[in-house]
Amino acid sequence: MDIDVLVAGAGPIGLTAAIELRRRGINVRIIDPLGEPPQYAKAVGIQPRTLEVFENMGVLRQILDAATIMRGQIAYTNGSEVGRMDLTLPDDVPYTFGGLPQYATERILTTRLAELGTSIERGLALTGFEDIDDGVTCVLSDGNTVRAKYLVGCDGAHSTVRKGLGLTFEGGAFAESYMLGDVEVDWSMPSGYAIRASHVDGAGTTDDLLVCIPLPGHKRYRMSMLVPDDLLPDPPGPDGVAHGFSSGKTPELHHIQAVLDRLSPEPTTASTLRWSSVFRISHRIVDAYSRGRVFIAGDAAHIHPPTGAQGMNTGIQDAHNLAWKLALAADNLAAPGLLDTYDTERRPIGEEVVGMTVRNAREGIGSGESSIDTAMRRQAQLLVSYPDSPLNTGDKSNNSPVQPGERAPDARGLTRDCVQFPIRLFELLSGVNHTLLLCSDGSDDSIGDCEKHSAAAIHASQGQLDVYVIAPPSSDSVYSTLPIIRDSDSQLCTAYGVDENCALIIRPDGYLGYRGDHTGISGYFSKVFAFNT
């Protein structure tokens, strides 16, 4: 093989996949047909769950430094305020909603990838591939071929990889097209709030629309609005997918100002047009996320309305789910069937997101939800789970707040030797290895039992494991070969609904894989890792 993995597409999803593979020492090439990275604010919303992923990847500080907070949305109809929604989350969630132009997210991820020794090969496209024998032969636009163990297509709505796999891409297009513009305004709207202004005719039909999403800067917004007749987009290309930017149709500042004059909640003047485009929206999803040694993620697998900023975030989490499994397979450490769980786990999420965004586009964000808390958690992507994953192992208790296959929550108030301040559970998660938490009562016998099961677990996981003993605050003078973490405020045990002599396995992508007693740990690892003699 020339390389372990070829990643086609260097947007946020391809960069996430490449970073996560490189963190695990996998030999990766990442290519993109564009000679320069695009400088447009296409995807701008970053969900709280994605910020957890960014913490895991080691780029959280840079993302937060560059981003702005998303506080909520104020809605106007025919010039009058008709609703205000605050984006609030419970205290158990470490991060809230953020806004950042896609090009800034890509810049941060590109820098992180370069730190890991890999650069994007720009001006180079994948033109074809063949999955044969034990690898994928990839044909590049420069005439060269590359032999890779695996191919990952993160190449967007018009994906070459998806077409090459012959996957269906079922769905349809919205009749409306939109123009987008990155501008500044001089109004007095409160910072951090999206502004949605519409006009409804006498029959109750919305015939004019303006949506303004705050961006970092002084009263800077990414605005979207219905496209005027003189900027109507080109018809769909040969693949029939009417999704993405139109070529040759660029709105000017006066186009945006005309809509503001009609719909802005107060008189305002737009200035500093950084970027603009016309955009078409479709909703589609593939029939499979992988075939053989070839995988797709992000817009290559699912496209949908931008309502609620779900698209880029879902794609990033596609890549985050796939990469740790692909790394084990590339190193010949994966159990048979591990790579199949990518489709099993992520395609239902894609189907849910497509359905939710289409519904929200037509009925409003949160439609059909049982409570505002549930609606906020779903928009934050904190409720993404894999209840039917074959990897789920151990006890499923109706009395437990976290089941195998669900997001592993953070916990605060933990203490450990040599650290004078409380720490968080997320600080213990490397994101590269699995994490095993062995709950103990702090007695010598219990600690000894933890050490015994730890040794067996490290062997079963091929050494790809971090182990911690979770002990009560009273156990401040114990001997152990394992690091002791004291659950001083019982926040961890409460968050996970566990007590002493229970074990938890947190997957590298931040999901609970196992909960149960110490004796069942090996059952989970047998589903993930090849048998270790």
Coordinates of C-alpha atoms in Angstrom, one line a residue:
M1 CA 0.0 0.0 0.0
D2 CA 1.1 3.6 -0.7
I3 CA -0.9 4.9 2.3
D4 CA -3.4 3.7 4.9
V5 CA -6.2 6.2 4.1
L6 CA -7.0 8.7 1.4
V7 CA -9.4 11.4 2.4
A8 CA -11.1 13.1 -0.5
G9 CA -12.3 16.6 0.4
A10 CA -10.7 19.1 2.8
G11 CA -13.7 20.8 4.3
P12 CA -14.4 20.5 8.1
I13 CA -15.5 16.9 7.7
G14 CA -12.4 15.7 5.8
L15 CA -10.2 17.7 8.1
T16 CA -11.8 16.1 11.1
A17 CA -11.3 12.6 9.7
A18 CA -7.6 13.3 8.8
I19 CA -6.9 14.8 12.2
E20 CA -8.4 11.9 14.1
L21 CA -6.5 9.4 11.9
R22 CA -3.2 11.2 12.3
R23 CA -3.6 11.4 16.1
R24 CA -3.5 7.7 16.0
G25 CA -0.4 7.5 13.8
I26 CA -2.3 6.5 10.6
N27 CA -0.6 7.4 7.3
V28 CA -3.1 9.8 5.6
R29 CA -3.3 11.8 2.5
I30 CA -6.0 14.5 2.2
I31 CA -6.7 16.1 -1.2
D32 CA -9.0 18.8 -2.5
P33 CA -9.7 20.0 -6.0
L34 CA -9.8 23.7 -4.9
G35 CA -6.4 25.5 -5.3
E36 CA -7.3 27.8 -2.3
P37 CA -9.6 27.3 0.6
P38 CA -12.9 29.1 0.1
Q39 CA -13.5 32.2 2.2
Y40 CA -17.2 32.1 2.7
A41 CA -19.5 31.8 5.7
K42 CA -21.5 28.8 4.6
A43 CA -21.8 26.8 7.8
V44 CA -21.7 29.2 10.8
G45 CA -23.3 27.4 13.8
I46 CA -21.3 25.2 16.1
Q47 CA -23.3 23.0 18.4
P48 CA -22.4 22.3 22.0
R49 CA -21.8 18.6 21.2
T50 CA -19.4 19.6 18.5
L51 CA -17.5 21.8 21.0
E52 CA -17.1 18.7 23.1
V53 CA -15.7 17.0 20.0
F54 CA -13.3 19.9 19.4
E55 CA -12.2 19.7 23.1
N56 CA -11.5 16.0 22.4
M57 CA -9.5 16.9 19.3
G58 CA -7.4 19.5 21.0
V59 CA -8.7 22.6 19.1
L60 CA -11.3 23.9 21.6
R61 CA -9.3 27.0 22.8
Q62 CA -8.7 28.1 19.2
I63 CA -12.4 27.7 18.3
L64 CA -13.6 29.6 21.3
D65 CA -11.1 32.4 20.8
A66 CA -12.4 32.9 17.3
A67 CA -16.1 32.3 17.8
T68 CA -19.1 34.3 19.1
I69 CA -21.8 33.2 21.4
M70 CA -25.3 32.4 19.9
R71 CA -27.7 33.6 22.6
G72 CA -31.0 32.9 20.8
Q73 CA -33.4 34.2 18.1
I74 CA -35.9 37.0 17.8
A75 CA -38.7 36.6 15.3
Y76 CA -40.6 39.4 13.6
T77 CA -43.6 39.2 11.3
N78 CA -44.8 42.1 9.3
G79 CA -42.6 44.4 11.4
S80 CA -43.8 43.3 14.9
E81 CA -41.9 41.0 17.3
V82 CA -43.8 37.7 17.5
G83 CA -41.4 35.5 19.5
R84 CA -38.1 35.3 21.3
M85 CA -36.2 32.1 22.0
D86 CA -33.2 31.9 24.2
L87 CA -30.7 29.1 23.6
T88 CA -30.2 27.9 27.2
L89 CA -28.9 24.5 28.4
P90 CA -28.8 22.9 31.8
D91 CA -25.7 23.2 34.0
D92 CA -24.6 19.7 33.3
V93 CA -23.7 20.7 29.7
P94 CA -20.2 22.2 29.5
Y95 CA -20.6 24.4 26.4
T96 CA -23.3 26.4 24.8
F97 CA -24.0 27.4 21.2
G98 CA -21.4 29.3 19.1
G99 CA -21.1 31.0 15.8
L100 CA -18.0 30.9 13.5
P101 CA -17.6 31.2 9.7
Q102 CA -16.8 27.9 8.1
Y103 CA -13.5 29.2 6.7
A104 CA -12.3 30.1 10.2
T105 CA -13.2 26.5 11.4
E106 CA -11.3 25.1 8.4
R107 CA -8.3 27.3 9.1
I108 CA -8.1 26.1 12.7
L109 CA -8.5 22.4 11.7
T110 CA -5.9 22.8 8.9
T111 CA -3.4 24.2 11.4
R112 CA -4.0 21.3 13.8
L113 CA -3.5 18.8 11.0
A114 CA -0.3 20.5 10.0
E115 CA 0.9 20.1 13.6
L116 CA 0.4 16.4 13.2
G117 CA 2.6 16.4 10.1
T118 CA 0.1 16.4 7.3
S119 CA -0.9 19.1 4.8
I120 CA -3.7 19.4 2.4
E121 CA -2.8 18.6 -1.2
R122 CA -4.7 21.3 -3.1
G123 CA -5.6 21.4 -6.7
L124 CA -5.8 17.6 -6.7
A125 CA -9.1 15.8 -7.2
L126 CA -10.2 12.2 -7.0
T127 CA -11.5 11.2 -10.5
G128 CA -12.1 7.5 -9.9
F129 CA -11.4 4.4 -7.8
E130 CA -11.7 0.7 -7.6
D131 CA -12.1 -1.4 -4.5
I132 CA -10.3 -4.7 -5.2
D133 CA -8.6 -7.3 -3.0
D134 CA -7.2 -5.7 0.1
G135 CA -7.2 -2.1 -0.9
V136 CA -8.6 0.8 -3.0
T137 CA -6.9 2.0 -6.2
C138 CA -7.5 5.7 -6.4
V139 CA -7.1 7.7 -9.6
L140 CA -6.1 11.4 -9.2
S141 CA -6.6 14.3 -11.5
D142 CA -2.8 14.6 -12.1
G143 CA -2.9 11.2 -13.8
N144 CA -1.3 9.3 -10.8
T145 CA -2.8 6.4 -9.0
V146 CA -2.6 5.8 -5.2
R147 CA -3.1 2.5 -3.5
A148 CA -4.8 2.9 -0.1
K149 CA -6.2 0.5 2.4
Y150 CA -9.3 2.7 2.8
L151 CA -10.9 5.7 1.0
V152 CA -13.1 8.2 2.8
G153 CA -15.2 10.5 0.7
C154 CA -15.9 13.9 2.3
D155 CA -16.4 15.5 -1.1
G156 CA -19.7 17.2 -0.7
A157 CA -23.2 17.1 -2.1
H158 CA -21.9 16.2 -5.6
S159 CA -19.6 13.5 -4.3
T160 CA -17.4 11.6 -6.7
V161 CA -17.0 8.8 -4.1
R162 CA -20.8 8.5 -3.6
K163 CA -21.4 8.2 -7.3
G164 CA -18.5 5.8 -7.7
L165 CA -20.1 3.5 -5.1
G166 CA -23.4 3.6 -7.0
L167 CA -25.3 4.7 -3.9
T168 CA -28.8 6.1 -4.2
F169 CA -29.4 9.6 -3.0
E170 CA -33.1 9.8 -2.4
G171 CA -34.9 13.0 -1.6
G172 CA -35.9 16.2 -3.4
A173 CA -35.3 19.9 -3.7
F174 CA -37.0 22.9 -2.1
A175 CA -38.7 25.2 -4.6
E176 CA -37.2 28.3 -3.0
S177 CA -33.6 29.5 -3.6
Y178 CA -31.8 31.9 -1.3
M179 CA -29.1 34.5 -1.6
L180 CA -26.5 34.8 1.2
G181 CA -24.4 37.7 2.2
D182 CA -21.8 38.3 4.9
V183 CA -22.3 42.0 5.9
E184 CA -22.3 44.5 8.8
V185 CA -25.3 46.6 9.8
D186 CA -25.8 49.6 12.1
W187 CA -28.9 48.5 13.9
S188 CA -29.5 48.3 17.7
M189 CA -30.4 44.6 17.9
P190 CA -28.9 42.8 20.9
S191 CA -25.7 40.9 20.3
G192 CA -25.6 37.2 19.9
Y193 CA -29.3 36.9 18.7
A194 CA -30.3 35.7 15.3
I195 CA -32.9 37.8 13.7
R196 CA -35.7 36.2 11.7
A197 CA -38.0 38.7 9.9
S198 CA -40.8 37.7 7.5
H199 CA -43.8 39.1 5.7
V200 CA -47.0 37.2 5.6
D201 CA -49.7 38.0 3.1
G202 CA -53.5 38.1 3.7
A203 CA -53.8 34.4 3.0
G204 CA -51.2 33.6 5.7
T205 CA -48.4 32.7 3.3
T206 CA -44.9 33.8 3.9
D207 CA -43.8 35.6 0.8
D208 CA -40.7 37.4 2.0
L209 CA -38.0 36.3 4.4
L210 CA -34.8 37.5 6.1
V211 CA -32.6 35.4 8.5
C212 CA -29.6 37.0 10.1
I213 CA -27.1 34.8 12.0
P214 CA -24.5 36.7 14.1
L215 CA -20.8 36.3 13.3
P216 CA -17.7 37.4 15.2
G217 CA -17.2 41.1 14.7
H218 CA -19.0 44.4 15.1
K219 CA -22.7 43.8 14.2
R220 CA -21.7 41.3 11.6
Y221 CA -24.2 38.8 10.2
R222 CA -24.5 36.0 7.7
M223 CA -27.8 37.0 6.1
S224 CA -30.0 34.8 3.9
M225 CA -33.1 35.8 2.0
L226 CA -35.2 34.8 -0.9
V227 CA -33.5 35.3 -4.2
P228 CA -34.8 38.0 -6.6
D229 CA -35.7 37.0 -10.2
D230 CA -32.5 38.5 -11.7
L231 CA -30.4 36.2 -9.5
L232 CA -32.3 32.9 -10.0
P233 CA -29.8 30.0 -9.9
D234 CA -28.6 27.8 -12.7
P235 CA -30.5 24.5 -13.1
P236 CA -29.1 21.4 -11.4
G237 CA -26.0 19.8 -12.9
P238 CA -25.9 16.4 -14.6
D239 CA -26.3 14.6 -11.3
G240 CA -29.6 16.3 -10.7
V241 CA -28.7 17.4 -7.2
A242 CA -30.0 20.9 -6.7
H243 CA -27.9 21.8 -3.7
G244 CA -25.1 24.3 -3.1
F245 CA -23.8 27.5 -4.6
S246 CA -24.8 28.7 -8.0
S247 CA -22.1 29.7 -10.4
G248 CA -22.0 33.2 -11.9
K249 CA -24.8 34.6 -9.8
T250 CA -23.4 36.9 -7.1
P251 CA -25.7 39.2 -5.1
E252 CA -24.4 42.8 -4.6
L253 CA -24.9 45.0 -1.6
H254 CA -27.9 46.7 -3.1
H255 CA -29.7 43.3 -3.4
I256 CA -29.3 42.8 0.4
Q257 CA -30.1 46.4 1.2
A258 CA -33.4 46.1 -0.6
V259 CA -34.5 43.2 1.6
L260 CA -33.4 45.0 4.7
D261 CA -35.4 48.0 3.6
R262 CA -38.5 45.8 3.4
L263 CA -38.0 43.5 6.4
S264 CA -35.5 44.9 9.0
P265 CA -37.0 45.4 12.4
E266 CA -35.6 48.9 12.4
P267 CA -34.0 51.1 9.7
T268 CA -30.5 50.0 9.0
T269 CA -27.7 50.2 6.4
A270 CA -25.7 47.2 5.3
S271 CA -22.0 47.6 4.6
T272 CA -18.7 45.7 4.3
L273 CA -19.9 42.9 2.0
R274 CA -17.2 40.2 2.5
W275 CA -18.9 37.5 0.5
S276 CA -22.2 36.7 -1.2
S277 CA -23.8 33.9 -3.2
V278 CA -27.0 32.2 -4.4
F279 CA -27.8 28.9 -2.7
R280 CA -30.1 26.0 -3.5
I281 CA -31.4 23.6 -0.9
S282 CA -32.3 19.9 -1.2
H283 CA -32.9 17.1 1.3
R284 CA -31.4 13.7 0.4
I285 CA -29.8 10.8 2.1
V286 CA -27.8 7.8 0.8
D287 CA -28.9 4.1 1.2
A288 CA -25.5 3.2 2.8
Y289 CA -22.6 5.1 4.4
S290 CA -20.0 2.5 3.2
R291 CA -19.3 -0.3 0.9
G292 CA -16.3 -2.5 1.3
R293 CA -13.3 -0.3 2.0
V294 CA -14.9 2.9 0.9
F295 CA -16.8 5.3 3.2
I296 CA -18.6 8.6 2.9
A297 CA -19.4 11.3 5.4
G298 CA -21.0 14.7 5.7
D299 CA -22.8 16.2 2.6
A300 CA -21.6 13.3 0.5
A301 CA -24.1 11.2 2.6
H302 CA -26.8 13.6 3.7
I303 CA -28.0 17.1 2.6
H304 CA -30.8 19.1 4.1
P305 CA -32.0 22.6 5.0
P306 CA -29.6 24.6 7.1
T307 CA -32.3 25.1 9.8
G308 CA -30.8 24.8 13.2
A309 CA -27.2 24.5 11.9
Q310 CA -27.2 20.7 11.8
G311 CA -25.3 19.9 8.6
M312 CA -21.6 20.6 9.3
N313 CA -22.0 19.5 12.9
T314 CA -23.5 16.2 11.8
G315 CA -20.7 15.6 9.3
I316 CA -18.0 16.4 11.8
Q317 CA -19.5 13.8 14.1
D318 CA -19.7 11.3 11.2
A319 CA -16.0 11.6 10.8
H320 CA -15.4 11.5 14.6
N321 CA -17.3 8.2 14.8
L322 CA -15.6 6.7 11.8
A323 CA -12.0 7.7 12.4
W324 CA -11.2 5.7 15.6
K325 CA -12.7 2.6 14.1
L326 CA -10.8 3.1 10.8
A327 CA -7.5 3.6 12.7
L328 CA -7.9 0.3 14.4
A329 CA -8.7 -1.4 11.1
A330 CA -5.7 0.2 9.4
D331 CA -3.5 -1.1 12.2
N332 CA -5.1 -4.6 12.0
L333 CA -6.4 -4.3 15.5
A334 CA -10.1 -4.1 14.7
A335 CA -12.5 -7.0 15.5
P336 CA -14.5 -8.3 12.5
G337 CA -17.5 -6.1 11.9
L338 CA -16.2 -3.0 13.7
L339 CA -16.2 -0.9 10.5
D340 CA -19.8 -2.0 9.8
T341 CA -20.9 -0.2 12.9
Y342 CA -20.2 3.1 11.2
D343 CA -23.2 2.7 8.9
T344 CA -25.3 1.0 11.6
E345 CA -24.7 4.0 14.0
R346 CA -24.5 7.0 11.8
R347 CA -27.1 6.5 9.0
P348 CA -30.1 6.5 11.4
I349 CA -28.7 9.8 12.7
G350 CA -28.5 11.2 9.1
E351 CA -32.1 10.1 8.5
E352 CA -33.2 11.8 11.7
V353 CA -31.4 15.1 10.9
V354 CA -32.8 15.2 7.4
G355 CA -36.3 14.7 8.7
M356 CA -35.9 17.2 11.6
T357 CA -34.4 20.0 9.5
V358 CA -37.1 19.6 6.8
R359 CA -39.8 19.7 9.5
N360 CA -38.2 22.7 11.2
A361 CA -37.8 24.6 8.0
R362 CA -41.6 24.3 7.4
E363 CA -42.9 24.5 11.0
G364 CA -40.2 26.2 13.0
I365 CA -37.4 24.9 15.3
G366 CA -38.6 22.7 18.1
S367 CA -41.8 21.6 16.4
G368 CA -43.2 18.4 17.7
E369 CA -40.9 18.4 20.8
S370 CA -42.3 17.4 24.2
S371 CA -40.5 20.3 26.1
I372 CA -38.2 23.2 25.5
D373 CA -35.4 21.3 27.3
T374 CA -35.7 18.4 24.9
A375 CA -35.8 20.8 22.0
M376 CA -32.7 22.6 23.1
R377 CA -30.8 19.4 23.8
R378 CA -31.8 18.0 20.4
Q379 CA -30.7 21.1 18.5
A380 CA -27.4 21.0 20.5
Q381 CA -27.0 17.4 19.3
L382 CA -26.7 16.1 22.8
L383 CA -29.4 13.5 22.3
V384 CA -27.6 11.8 19.4
S385 CA -27.3 8.1 20.5
Y386 CA -26.8 4.6 19.1
P387 CA -29.4 2.5 21.0
D388 CA -29.2 -0.3 18.5
S389 CA -25.4 -0.4 18.1
P390 CA -24.0 -3.9 18.2
L391 CA -21.1 -2.5 20.3
N392 CA -23.4 -1.7 23.3
T393 CA -22.6 -4.1 26.1
G394 CA -23.5 -4.6 29.7
D395 CA -26.5 -3.5 31.8
K396 CA -29.4 -1.5 30.4
S397 CA -31.3 -0.2 33.4
N398 CA -34.3 2.0 33.2
N399 CA -33.2 3.6 36.4
S400 CA -29.9 4.8 34.9
P401 CA -29.5 8.3 33.4
V402 CA -27.0 7.0 30.8
Q403 CA -27.3 3.8 28.8
P404 CA -24.7 2.1 26.6
G405 CA -24.8 3.9 23.2
E406 CA -25.6 7.3 24.6
R407 CA -23.4 10.3 24.9
A408 CA -21.1 10.1 28.0
P409 CA -21.8 13.3 30.0
D410 CA -19.2 15.4 31.7
A411 CA -18.8 15.5 35.5
R412 CA -17.2 18.1 37.7
G413 CA -15.8 18.2 41.2
L414 CA -13.3 15.4 40.7
T415 CA -10.0 15.5 42.6
R416 CA -6.7 13.7 42.2
D417 CA -3.3 13.8 43.9
C418 CA -0.9 16.6 42.9
V419 CA -3.7 18.7 41.5
Q420 CA -5.0 21.5 43.8
F421 CA -8.1 22.3 41.9
P422 CA -11.1 20.2 41.0
I423 CA -11.0 18.6 37.5
R424 CA -13.6 17.4 35.0
L425 CA -14.2 14.0 33.7
F426 CA -13.6 15.2 30.1
E427 CA -10.1 16.2 31.1
L428 CA -9.3 12.5 31.6
L429 CA -10.5 11.5 28.1
S430 CA -7.7 11.4 25.6
G431 CA -9.9 10.9 22.6
V432 CA -7.4 8.5 21.2
N433 CA -7.9 5.5 23.5
H434 CA -10.9 4.0 25.2
T435 CA -11.3 5.0 28.9
L436 CA -12.1 2.5 31.6
L437 CA -13.5 3.9 34.8
L438 CA -13.5 1.3 37.7
C439 CA -15.7 2.4 40.6
S440 CA -14.3 1.3 44.0
D441 CA -15.2 1.8 47.6
G442 CA -11.5 2.6 48.3
S443 CA -10.7 -0.4 50.4
D444 CA -7.6 -2.5 49.8
D445 CA -9.6 -5.4 48.5
S446 CA -11.6 -3.3 46.1
I447 CA -8.4 -1.5 44.8
G448 CA -6.8 -4.9 44.3
D449 CA -9.8 -6.2 42.3
C450 CA -9.6 -3.0 40.1
E451 CA -6.0 -3.7 39.4
K452 CA -6.7 -7.3 38.4
H453 CA -9.5 -6.3 36.0
S454 CA -7.4 -3.4 34.7
A455 CA -4.6 -5.7 33.6
A456 CA -7.0 -8.0 31.8
A457 CA -8.7 -5.0 30.1
I458 CA -5.5 -3.6 28.9
H459 CA -4.6 -6.9 27.3
A460 CA -8.0 -7.3 25.7
S461 CA -7.8 -3.7 24.3
Q462 CA -4.4 -4.2 22.7
G463 CA -3.1 -1.6 25.1
Q464 CA -5.4 1.1 23.6
L465 CA -6.9 2.0 27.0
D466 CA -6.6 4.5 29.8
V467 CA -7.7 3.3 33.2
Y468 CA -8.8 5.2 36.3
V469 CA -10.2 4.1 39.6
I470 CA -13.1 6.2 40.8
A471 CA -13.1 6.3 44.6
P472 CA -15.0 8.1 47.3
P473 CA -13.4 11.3 48.9
S474 CA -12.5 9.4 52.0
S475 CA -9.9 7.3 50.1
D476 CA -7.1 9.8 50.4
S477 CA -4.4 7.5 51.5
V478 CA -4.4 4.3 49.4
Y479 CA -1.8 2.3 47.6
S480 CA -2.4 1.5 43.9
T481 CA -0.7 1.1 40.6
L482 CA -3.7 2.8 39.0
P483 CA -4.4 6.5 39.1
I484 CA -7.1 7.3 41.7
I485 CA -9.8 9.9 40.9
R486 CA -12.0 10.9 43.9
D487 CA -15.6 11.7 43.1
S488 CA -15.6 14.3 45.8
D489 CA -19.1 15.7 45.1
S490 CA -20.5 12.4 43.8
Q491 CA -21.2 14.2 40.5
L492 CA -19.8 11.4 38.4
C493 CA -21.7 8.6 40.2
T494 CA -24.9 10.6 40.0
A495 CA -24.5 11.5 36.4
Y496 CA -24.0 7.9 35.4
G497 CA -26.2 6.3 38.1
V498 CA -23.4 4.0 39.3
D499 CA -22.0 2.9 42.7
E500 CA -19.0 1.0 43.8
N501 CA -17.8 -2.1 42.0
C502 CA -19.3 -0.9 38.7
A503 CA -17.3 -0.3 35.5
L504 CA -17.8 2.2 32.7
I505 CA -16.1 2.1 29.3
I506 CA -16.2 5.4 27.4
R507 CA -15.4 5.1 23.7
P508 CA -12.9 7.4 21.9
D509 CA -15.8 9.3 20.4
G510 CA -17.3 10.1 23.8
Y511 CA -20.1 7.5 23.9
L512 CA -20.7 5.0 26.6
G513 CA -19.8 1.5 25.4
Y514 CA -20.2 -0.6 28.6
R515 CA -21.7 -0.3 32.0
G516 CA -21.8 -3.2 34.4
D517 CA -19.7 -5.1 36.9
H518 CA -16.0 -5.6 36.5
T519 CA -16.4 -9.2 35.1
G520 CA -18.1 -8.1 31.9
I521 CA -15.5 -5.7 30.6
S522 CA -13.9 -8.2 28.2
G523 CA -17.2 -8.7 26.5
Y524 CA -17.1 -5.2 25.1
F525 CA -13.5 -5.3 24.0
S526 CA -14.1 -8.5 22.1
K527 CA -16.5 -6.6 19.9
V528 CA -14.0 -3.8 19.2
F529 CA -10.5 -5.4 19.1
A530 CA -9.1 -8.4 17.3
F531 CA -8.4 -11.3 19.6
N532 CA -5.1 -10.7 21.4
T533 CA -3.3 -13.9 22.3

